[in-house]
């Protein structure tokens, strides 16, 4: 999963009033391996935010890569040819990831999981795996090895050693689900920041035109040092970057965005890719794919989905 450092990749810029915004409530909790903050305005804001975090907790239970009881773990333990029943959340996420995997020519792949395990980015001391290990593990990296059955809501693997990690899509999906839930309450606006995956809705009470400004973190810059500010009325802004999780070995920097075709960190000469879209789940997947693809192909992919792409 994109970890806590992602919370620095996009920061919401707000010119706050001297006092607290009337009827505004906010809460911050740790879910999906990152800091999650939800702000909302309205008489039911407190109740809405509490329900929103309950919803995120449910999603985490389903997609947690390290939780033996999660749906993702059940998929990863399953033998080839054995259908695994899916909860609604995991099923919905898989539909989106498979769509982006196909559209990107495999540049985005949730089956990169066994290769990521070799690199150990989640560990205290990650290191470059042996080339032979990477090449051997790549035989299990291909999203076409996952067969979704929409009628039965199940997934079947073509190879037993295929493993998935939904870290590149779960936060975006959670943001979409939280927004859907918040809209059922009498709220005037909401800001959902799940580790830097920022979704804004309603009118910003602190701006004259009601629009929101989202600052994109400068790659390898200081906290709050923005390379660009984007203004929008509603939508999601998601960034993937080489600066979010990395390590150096023998004088070379290695980052966590792996190219599914090679098993090594992507090399498209960009440090970050930001996607602006209505769907945070889609933006989450596309931002990763665009960091893997050459620039022209990434631009074409973004155009195909009618989303905005910014490289830095």
Short mmCIF file of C-alpha atoms in Angstrom, two decimals:
data_model
loop_
_atom_site.label_atom_id
_atom_site.label_comp_id
_atom_site.label_asym_id
_atom_site.label_seq_id
_atom_site.Cartn_x
_atom_site.Cartn_y
_atom_site.Cartn_z
CA UNK A 1 0.00 0.00 0.00
CA UNK A 2 0.98 3.58 -0.48
CA UNK A 3 2.02 4.42 3.03
CA UNK A 4 1.88 7.31 5.43
CA UNK A 5 4.27 9.40 3.30
CA UNK A 6 1.53 9.75 0.71
CA UNK A 7 -0.24 12.10 3.07
CA UNK A 8 2.39 14.65 2.10
CA UNK A 9 1.89 14.33 -1.67
CA UNK A 10 -1.27 16.43 -1.84
CA UNK A 11 -2.34 18.93 0.80
CA UNK A 12 -5.57 20.86 0.79
CA UNK A 13 -4.99 24.61 0.76
CA UNK A 14 -7.68 26.47 2.68
CA UNK A 15 -7.78 30.07 3.85
CA UNK A 16 -9.44 29.50 7.23
CA UNK A 17 -11.53 32.02 9.08
CA UNK A 18 -10.22 33.30 12.39
CA UNK A 19 -12.81 31.21 14.23
CA UNK A 20 -14.14 27.71 13.65
CA UNK A 21 -16.48 27.32 10.71
CA UNK A 22 -20.03 27.08 12.05
CA UNK A 23 -21.36 23.51 12.06
CA UNK A 24 -18.07 22.19 10.72
CA UNK A 25 -16.75 18.92 12.12
CA UNK A 26 -13.54 17.08 11.36
CA UNK A 27 -11.90 13.88 12.51
CA UNK A 28 -8.63 12.12 11.80
CA UNK A 29 -8.03 8.39 12.13
CA UNK A 30 -5.55 5.82 10.83
CA UNK A 31 -6.88 3.41 8.23
CA UNK A 32 -5.63 1.79 5.04
CA UNK A 33 -2.04 2.27 6.20
CA UNK A 34 -2.31 6.05 6.22
CA UNK A 35 -3.71 9.09 8.02
CA UNK A 36 -7.30 9.79 7.00
CA UNK A 37 -9.01 13.12 7.64
CA UNK A 38 -12.63 13.95 6.89
CA UNK A 39 -14.10 17.46 7.24
CA UNK A 40 -17.72 18.33 6.67
CA UNK A 41 -20.12 21.19 7.21
CA UNK A 42 -23.73 20.76 8.26
CA UNK A 43 -25.91 19.98 11.25
CA UNK A 44 -25.36 16.23 10.86
CA UNK A 45 -21.63 16.45 10.17
CA UNK A 46 -20.49 14.64 13.32
CA UNK A 47 -22.84 11.72 12.74
CA UNK A 48 -21.92 11.60 9.06
CA UNK A 49 -18.17 11.51 9.69
CA UNK A 50 -18.54 8.79 12.30
CA UNK A 51 -20.47 6.68 9.80
CA UNK A 52 -17.85 7.43 7.16
CA UNK A 53 -15.04 6.02 9.28
CA UNK A 54 -17.12 2.94 10.00
CA UNK A 55 -17.43 2.50 6.25
CA UNK A 56 -13.67 2.81 5.78
CA UNK A 57 -13.13 0.24 8.53
CA UNK A 58 -15.37 -2.23 6.68
CA UNK A 59 -13.41 -1.71 3.46
CA UNK A 60 -10.12 -2.20 5.27
CA UNK A 61 -11.30 -5.53 6.68
CA UNK A 62 -11.90 -6.74 3.14
CA UNK A 63 -8.73 -5.50 1.44
CA UNK A 64 -6.02 -5.69 4.12
CA UNK A 65 -3.07 -7.48 2.51
CA UNK A 66 -1.70 -8.61 5.86
CA UNK A 67 -4.94 -9.64 7.59
CA UNK A 68 -5.47 -13.40 7.33
CA UNK A 69 -9.23 -12.88 7.61
CA UNK A 70 -9.49 -10.43 4.70
CA UNK A 71 -10.92 -11.25 1.30
CA UNK A 72 -7.61 -10.32 -0.32
CA UNK A 73 -5.79 -12.86 1.85
CA UNK A 74 -8.33 -15.52 0.91
CA UNK A 75 -7.66 -14.81 -2.75
CA UNK A 76 -3.90 -14.98 -2.25
CA UNK A 77 -4.15 -18.34 -0.45
CA UNK A 78 -6.50 -19.89 -3.01
CA UNK A 79 -5.44 -22.66 -5.36
CA UNK A 80 -5.64 -22.19 -9.11
CA UNK A 81 -9.07 -22.92 -10.52
CA UNK A 82 -10.89 -22.53 -7.20
CA UNK A 83 -13.47 -19.70 -7.15
CA UNK A 84 -13.17 -17.32 -4.20
CA UNK A 85 -16.41 -15.62 -3.08
CA UNK A 86 -16.09 -11.84 -2.97
CA UNK A 87 -17.67 -9.24 -0.76
CA UNK A 88 -19.23 -6.30 -2.60
CA UNK A 89 -16.31 -3.96 -1.94
CA UNK A 90 -13.57 -6.27 -3.18
CA UNK A 91 -15.66 -7.20 -6.20
CA UNK A 92 -16.19 -3.55 -7.12
CA UNK A 93 -12.50 -2.73 -6.70
CA UNK A 94 -11.48 -5.68 -8.86
CA UNK A 95 -13.80 -4.53 -11.64
CA UNK A 96 -12.06 -1.15 -11.70
CA UNK A 97 -8.52 -2.54 -11.45
CA UNK A 98 -9.09 -5.03 -14.25
CA UNK A 99 -10.52 -2.28 -16.46
CA UNK A 100 -7.47 -0.04 -15.93
CA UNK A 101 -5.06 -2.96 -16.26
CA UNK A 102 -6.51 -3.78 -19.67
CA UNK A 103 -6.71 -0.16 -20.81
CA UNK A 104 -3.11 0.51 -19.77
CA UNK A 105 -1.69 -2.59 -21.40
CA UNK A 106 -0.75 -3.97 -17.99
CA UNK A 107 1.05 -0.84 -16.77
CA UNK A 108 -1.26 -1.02 -13.77
CA UNK A 109 -1.44 -4.46 -12.18
CA UNK A 110 -2.64 -5.59 -8.77
CA UNK A 111 -0.83 -8.90 -9.39
CA UNK A 112 2.52 -7.11 -8.92
CA UNK A 113 2.17 -8.12 -5.25
CA UNK A 114 4.68 -11.02 -5.18
CA UNK A 115 7.32 -8.82 -6.80
CA UNK A 116 6.66 -6.02 -4.31
CA UNK A 117 7.19 -8.55 -1.54
CA UNK A 118 10.68 -9.23 -2.91
CA UNK A 119 11.60 -5.55 -2.68
CA UNK A 120 10.36 -5.21 0.88
CA UNK A 121 9.27 -1.57 0.69
CA UNK A 122 7.05 -2.22 3.73
CA UNK A 123 10.05 -3.32 5.77
CA UNK A 124 12.52 -1.21 7.73
CA UNK A 125 15.44 -2.18 5.48
CA UNK A 126 14.30 -2.78 1.88
CA UNK A 127 16.89 -3.96 -0.63
CA UNK A 128 17.25 -4.75 -4.32
CA UNK A 129 16.26 -8.38 -4.98
CA UNK A 130 18.32 -10.71 -7.12
CA UNK A 131 17.49 -10.36 -10.79
CA UNK A 132 16.80 -14.10 -10.96
CA UNK A 133 14.21 -13.79 -8.19
CA UNK A 134 12.44 -10.98 -10.01
CA UNK A 135 12.38 -12.84 -13.33
CA UNK A 136 11.08 -15.99 -11.68
CA UNK A 137 8.29 -14.12 -9.88
CA UNK A 138 7.20 -12.13 -12.95
CA UNK A 139 5.55 -15.26 -14.36
CA UNK A 140 2.72 -14.66 -11.87
CA UNK A 141 2.25 -10.97 -12.71
CA UNK A 142 -0.61 -10.57 -15.16
CA UNK A 143 -4.14 -9.43 -14.37
CA UNK A 144 -5.51 -11.71 -17.09
CA UNK A 145 -4.78 -14.52 -14.61
CA UNK A 146 -7.77 -13.27 -12.62
CA UNK A 147 -11.21 -14.32 -13.82
CA UNK A 148 -14.18 -12.41 -12.40
CA UNK A 149 -17.58 -14.06 -12.34
CA UNK A 150 -20.12 -11.26 -12.09
CA UNK A 151 -23.11 -13.52 -11.54
CA UNK A 152 -21.51 -15.44 -8.67
CA UNK A 153 -19.39 -12.48 -7.48
CA UNK A 154 -16.27 -14.57 -7.32
CA UNK A 155 -12.72 -14.54 -8.66
CA UNK A 156 -10.66 -17.48 -9.88
CA UNK A 157 -6.91 -17.51 -10.37
CA UNK A 158 -5.20 -19.18 -13.33
CA UNK A 159 -2.07 -19.88 -11.27
CA UNK A 160 -1.85 -20.70 -7.58
CA UNK A 161 1.06 -18.35 -6.89
CA UNK A 162 -0.75 -15.29 -8.27
CA UNK A 163 -1.20 -12.74 -5.46
CA UNK A 164 -2.94 -9.39 -5.43
CA UNK A 165 -2.46 -6.15 -3.50
CA UNK A 166 -5.24 -3.56 -3.70
CA UNK A 167 -3.15 -0.77 -2.20
CA UNK A 168 -3.17 1.08 -5.50
CA UNK A 169 -6.96 1.32 -5.57
CA UNK A 170 -8.43 0.81 -2.09
CA UNK A 171 -8.02 4.37 -0.84
CA UNK A 172 -9.59 5.78 -3.95
CA UNK A 173 -12.47 3.35 -3.70
CA UNK A 174 -12.92 4.19 -0.02
CA UNK A 175 -13.04 7.91 -0.85
CA UNK A 176 -15.78 7.28 -3.41
CA UNK A 177 -17.78 5.24 -0.92
CA UNK A 178 -17.36 7.84 1.82
CA UNK A 179 -18.54 10.59 -0.50
CA UNK A 180 -21.55 8.52 -1.50
CA UNK A 181 -22.39 8.03 2.17
CA UNK A 182 -21.87 11.67 3.16
CA UNK A 183 -24.24 12.80 0.43
CA UNK A 184 -27.07 11.01 2.23
CA UNK A 185 -26.73 13.44 5.14
CA UNK A 186 -27.77 17.10 5.24
CA UNK A 187 -24.30 18.49 4.55
CA UNK A 188 -23.22 21.57 2.68
CA UNK A 189 -19.68 20.44 1.87
CA UNK A 190 -17.10 17.76 2.58
CA UNK A 191 -13.35 17.27 2.26
CA UNK A 192 -12.06 13.71 2.26
CA UNK A 193 -8.30 13.28 2.55
CA UNK A 194 -7.28 9.63 2.69
CA UNK A 195 -3.53 9.85 2.90
CA UNK A 196 -3.34 12.51 0.22
CA UNK A 197 -6.12 11.15 -2.00
CA UNK A 198 -8.19 14.33 -1.80
CA UNK A 199 -11.88 14.51 -2.70
CA UNK A 200 -13.86 17.75 -2.38
CA UNK A 201 -17.61 18.22 -2.64
CA UNK A 202 -20.00 21.12 -2.16
CA UNK A 203 -19.13 24.80 -1.85
CA UNK A 204 -15.98 25.83 -0.03
CA UNK A 205 -17.21 28.17 2.73
CA UNK A 206 -13.82 29.88 2.84
CA UNK A 207 -13.68 31.06 -0.77
CA UNK A 208 -15.73 33.71 -2.52
CA UNK A 209 -16.61 31.51 -5.49
CA UNK A 210 -17.09 28.31 -3.49
CA UNK A 211 -14.27 26.52 -5.30
CA UNK A 212 -11.45 24.52 -3.71
CA UNK A 213 -7.70 24.74 -4.16
CA UNK A 214 -5.57 21.62 -3.93
CA UNK A 215 -1.80 21.96 -3.81
CA UNK A 216 0.39 19.27 -5.37
CA UNK A 217 3.44 18.52 -3.25
CA UNK A 218 6.76 19.33 -4.90
CA UNK A 219 8.57 16.02 -5.43
CA UNK A 220 11.39 15.67 -2.89
CA UNK A 221 10.51 19.14 -1.57
CA UNK A 222 9.71 20.11 1.98
CA UNK A 223 6.36 19.44 3.55
CA UNK A 224 3.84 21.95 2.21
CA UNK A 225 6.12 23.00 -0.66
CA UNK A 226 3.83 22.98 -3.66
CA UNK A 227 4.81 22.62 -7.27
CA UNK A 228 1.33 23.54 -8.51
CA UNK A 229 -2.09 24.52 -7.19
CA UNK A 230 -5.26 23.25 -8.85
CA UNK A 231 -8.67 24.87 -8.45
CA UNK A 232 -11.83 22.83 -8.85
CA UNK A 233 -15.48 22.79 -7.80
CA UNK A 234 -15.76 19.08 -7.07
CA UNK A 235 -13.83 15.91 -7.76
CA UNK A 236 -10.81 13.88 -6.69
CA UNK A 237 -7.11 14.67 -6.95
CA UNK A 238 -4.72 11.74 -6.61
CA UNK A 239 -0.95 11.72 -6.98
CA UNK A 240 1.55 8.87 -7.31
CA UNK A 241 5.20 9.76 -6.93
CA UNK A 242 8.69 8.33 -6.74
CA UNK A 243 9.37 10.39 -3.61
CA UNK A 244 6.65 8.75 -1.52
CA UNK A 245 8.46 5.52 -0.65
CA UNK A 246 11.99 4.75 -1.70
CA UNK A 247 15.49 3.78 -0.63
CA UNK A 248 19.03 4.14 -1.92
CA UNK A 249 21.46 1.33 -2.57
CA UNK A 250 24.94 1.74 -4.03
CA UNK A 251 24.17 5.37 -4.82
CA UNK A 252 20.97 4.66 -6.79
CA UNK A 253 17.44 5.56 -5.74
CA UNK A 254 14.78 2.83 -5.95
CA UNK A 255 11.11 3.73 -5.56
CA UNK A 256 8.01 1.64 -4.91
CA UNK A 257 6.19 2.15 -8.23
CA UNK A 258 7.18 -1.02 -10.04
CA UNK A 259 6.84 -1.68 -13.74
CA UNK A 260 4.86 -4.94 -14.06
CA UNK A 261 6.73 -5.74 -17.26
CA UNK A 262 10.20 -5.64 -15.66
CA UNK A 263 9.69 -5.98 -11.93
CA UNK A 264 11.92 -2.94 -11.38
CA UNK A 265 10.97 0.64 -10.47
CA UNK A 266 9.33 2.48 -13.38
CA UNK A 267 11.56 4.82 -15.36
CA UNK A 268 9.48 7.33 -17.30
CA UNK A 269 11.65 10.28 -16.22
CA UNK A 270 8.82 11.74 -14.11
CA UNK A 271 8.71 12.13 -10.33
CA UNK A 272 4.94 12.31 -9.93
CA UNK A 273 1.69 11.91 -11.83
CA UNK A 274 -1.49 13.62 -10.64
CA UNK A 275 -4.93 12.65 -11.91
CA UNK A 276 -8.08 14.75 -11.48
CA UNK A 277 -11.27 12.77 -11.99
CA UNK A 278 -14.81 12.36 -10.71
CA UNK A 279 -13.93 8.89 -9.42
CA UNK A 280 -11.16 8.64 -6.84
CA UNK A 281 -10.82 4.90 -7.45
CA UNK A 282 -10.20 5.50 -11.13
CA UNK A 283 -7.77 8.34 -10.37
CA UNK A 284 -5.89 6.09 -7.93
CA UNK A 285 -5.32 3.40 -10.54
CA UNK A 286 -4.55 5.79 -13.38
CA UNK A 287 -1.99 7.81 -11.42
CA UNK A 288 0.05 4.64 -10.93
CA UNK A 289 -0.35 3.53 -14.54
CA UNK A 290 0.79 6.94 -15.78
CA UNK A 291 3.96 6.70 -13.71
CA UNK A 292 4.80 3.44 -15.48
CA UNK A 293 3.91 4.39 -19.07
CA UNK A 294 6.00 6.62 -21.34
CA UNK A 295 4.70 10.18 -21.29
CA UNK A 296 2.87 10.11 -24.62
CA UNK A 297 1.13 6.83 -23.78
CA UNK A 298 0.17 8.15 -20.34
CA UNK A 299 -1.38 11.26 -21.89
CA UNK A 300 -3.33 9.08 -24.31
CA UNK A 301 -4.55 6.87 -21.46
CA UNK A 302 -5.75 9.91 -19.52
CA UNK A 303 -7.51 11.24 -22.61
CA UNK A 304 -9.21 7.88 -23.12
CA UNK A 305 -10.75 8.16 -19.66
CA UNK A 306 -11.45 11.89 -20.04
CA UNK A 307 -9.45 12.82 -16.94
CA UNK A 308 -6.80 15.48 -16.33
CA UNK A 309 -3.16 14.46 -15.97
CA UNK A 310 -0.31 16.55 -14.56
CA UNK A 311 3.31 15.36 -14.54
CA UNK A 312 6.02 16.82 -12.34
#
